Coordinates of N, CA and C in Angstrom, one line a residue:
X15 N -27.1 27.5 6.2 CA -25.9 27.4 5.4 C -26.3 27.8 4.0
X16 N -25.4 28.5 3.3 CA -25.9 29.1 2.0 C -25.5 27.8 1.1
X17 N -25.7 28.3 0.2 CA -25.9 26.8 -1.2 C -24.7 26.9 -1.6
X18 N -23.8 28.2 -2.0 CA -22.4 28.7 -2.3 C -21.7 28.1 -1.5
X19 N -21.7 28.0 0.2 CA -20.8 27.0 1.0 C -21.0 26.1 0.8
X20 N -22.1 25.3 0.7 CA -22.3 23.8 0.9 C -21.9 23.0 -0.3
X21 N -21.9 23.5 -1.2 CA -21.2 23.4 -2.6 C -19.4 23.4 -2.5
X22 N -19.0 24.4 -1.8 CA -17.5 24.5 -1.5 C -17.2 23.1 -0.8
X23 N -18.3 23.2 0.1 CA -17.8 21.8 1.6 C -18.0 20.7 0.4
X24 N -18.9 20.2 -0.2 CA -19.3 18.9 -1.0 C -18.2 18.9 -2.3
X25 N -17.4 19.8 -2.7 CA -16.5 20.4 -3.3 C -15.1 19.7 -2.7
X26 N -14.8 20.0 -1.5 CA -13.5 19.2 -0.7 C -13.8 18.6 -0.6
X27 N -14.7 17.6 0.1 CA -15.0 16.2 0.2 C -14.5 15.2 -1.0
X28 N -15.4 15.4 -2.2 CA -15.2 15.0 -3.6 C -13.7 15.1 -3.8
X29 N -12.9 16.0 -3.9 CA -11.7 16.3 -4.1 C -10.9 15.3 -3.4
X30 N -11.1 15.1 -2.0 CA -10.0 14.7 -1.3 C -10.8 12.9 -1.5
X31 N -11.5 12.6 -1.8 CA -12.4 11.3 -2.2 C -11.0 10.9 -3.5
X32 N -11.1 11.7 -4.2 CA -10.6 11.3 -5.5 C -9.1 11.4 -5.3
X33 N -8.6 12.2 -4.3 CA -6.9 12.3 -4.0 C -6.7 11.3 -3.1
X34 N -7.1 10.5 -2.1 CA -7.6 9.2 -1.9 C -7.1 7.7 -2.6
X35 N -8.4 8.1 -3.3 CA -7.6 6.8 -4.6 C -7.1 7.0 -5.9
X36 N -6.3 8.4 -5.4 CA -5.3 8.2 -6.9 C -3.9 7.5 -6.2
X37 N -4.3 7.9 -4.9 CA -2.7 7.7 -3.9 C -2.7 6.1 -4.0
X38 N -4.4 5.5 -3.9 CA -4.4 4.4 -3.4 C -3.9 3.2 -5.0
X39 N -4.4 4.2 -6.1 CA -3.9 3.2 -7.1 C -2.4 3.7 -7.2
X40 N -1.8 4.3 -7.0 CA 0.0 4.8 -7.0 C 0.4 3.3 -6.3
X41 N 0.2 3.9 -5.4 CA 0.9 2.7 -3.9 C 0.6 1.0 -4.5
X42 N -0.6 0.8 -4.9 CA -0.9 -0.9 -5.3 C 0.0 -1.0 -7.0
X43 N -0.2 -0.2 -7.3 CA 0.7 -0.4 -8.9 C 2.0 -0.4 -8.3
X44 N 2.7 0.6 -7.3 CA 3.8 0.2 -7.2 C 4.2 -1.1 -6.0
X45 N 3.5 -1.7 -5.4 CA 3.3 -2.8 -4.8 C 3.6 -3.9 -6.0
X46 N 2.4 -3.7 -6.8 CA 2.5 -5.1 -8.0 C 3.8 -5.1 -8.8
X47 N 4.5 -3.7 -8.9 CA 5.4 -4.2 -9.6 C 6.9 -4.6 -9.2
X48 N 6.6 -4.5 -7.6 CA 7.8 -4.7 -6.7 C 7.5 -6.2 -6.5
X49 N 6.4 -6.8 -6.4 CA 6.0 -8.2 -6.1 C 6.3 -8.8 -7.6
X50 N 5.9 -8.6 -8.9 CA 6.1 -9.0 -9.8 C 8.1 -9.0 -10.3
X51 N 8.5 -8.5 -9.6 CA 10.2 -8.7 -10.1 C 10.5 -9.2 -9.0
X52 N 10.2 -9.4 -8.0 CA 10.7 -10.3 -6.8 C 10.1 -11.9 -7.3
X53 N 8.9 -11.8 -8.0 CA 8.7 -13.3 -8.6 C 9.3 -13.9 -10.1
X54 N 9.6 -12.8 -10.6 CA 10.8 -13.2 -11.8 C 11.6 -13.4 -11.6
X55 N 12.7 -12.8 -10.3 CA 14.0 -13.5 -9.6 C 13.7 -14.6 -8.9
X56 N 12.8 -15.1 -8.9 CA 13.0 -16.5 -8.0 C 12.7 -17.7 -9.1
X57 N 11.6 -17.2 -9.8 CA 11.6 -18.3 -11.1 C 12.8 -18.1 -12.4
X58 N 13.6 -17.0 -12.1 CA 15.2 -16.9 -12.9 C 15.9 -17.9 -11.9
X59 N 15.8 -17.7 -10.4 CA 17.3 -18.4 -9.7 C 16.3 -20.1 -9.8
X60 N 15.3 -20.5 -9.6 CA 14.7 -21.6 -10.0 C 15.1 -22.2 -11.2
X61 N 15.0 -21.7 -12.6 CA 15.1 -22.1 -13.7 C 17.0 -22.4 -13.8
X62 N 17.7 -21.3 -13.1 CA 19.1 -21.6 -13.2 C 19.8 -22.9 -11.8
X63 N 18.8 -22.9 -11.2 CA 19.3 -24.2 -10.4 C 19.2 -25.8 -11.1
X64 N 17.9 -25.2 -12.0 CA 17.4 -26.9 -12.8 C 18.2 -27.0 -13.6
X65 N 18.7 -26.2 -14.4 CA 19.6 -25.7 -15.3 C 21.1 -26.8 -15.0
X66 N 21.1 -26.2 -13.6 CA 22.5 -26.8 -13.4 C 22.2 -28.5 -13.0
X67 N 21.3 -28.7 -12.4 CA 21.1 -30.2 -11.9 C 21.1 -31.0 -13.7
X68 N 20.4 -30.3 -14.6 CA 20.3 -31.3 -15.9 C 21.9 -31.1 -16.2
X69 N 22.4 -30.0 -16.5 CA 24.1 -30.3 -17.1 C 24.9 -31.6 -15.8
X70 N 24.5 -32.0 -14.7 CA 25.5 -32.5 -14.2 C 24.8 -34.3 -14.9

């Protein structure tokens, strides 16, 4: 195999390594920030239930 290919092949590899975990940190950032407002609405409808138990 010449040095010129094996450089191309170790070339994709690398590439697709790094296209990989760019996808993989996309997908988890948008995971955390779908988990993170689904836990602000529950400690909003939490804080507005206690809310109402202290006014009665």
């Amino acid at each position: 195999m010449e040095f010129s290919a094996m450089l191309g092949s170790i070339g994709l590899c690398v590439g697709a390594i790094i296209a990989a975990a760019v996808i993989y940190f996309v997908v988890t950032a948008i995971k955390g920030k779908r988990a993170e407002r689904k836990e602000r609405a529950t400690l909003k409808q939490h804080r507005d239930q206690q809310g109402k138990r202290a006014q009665r």
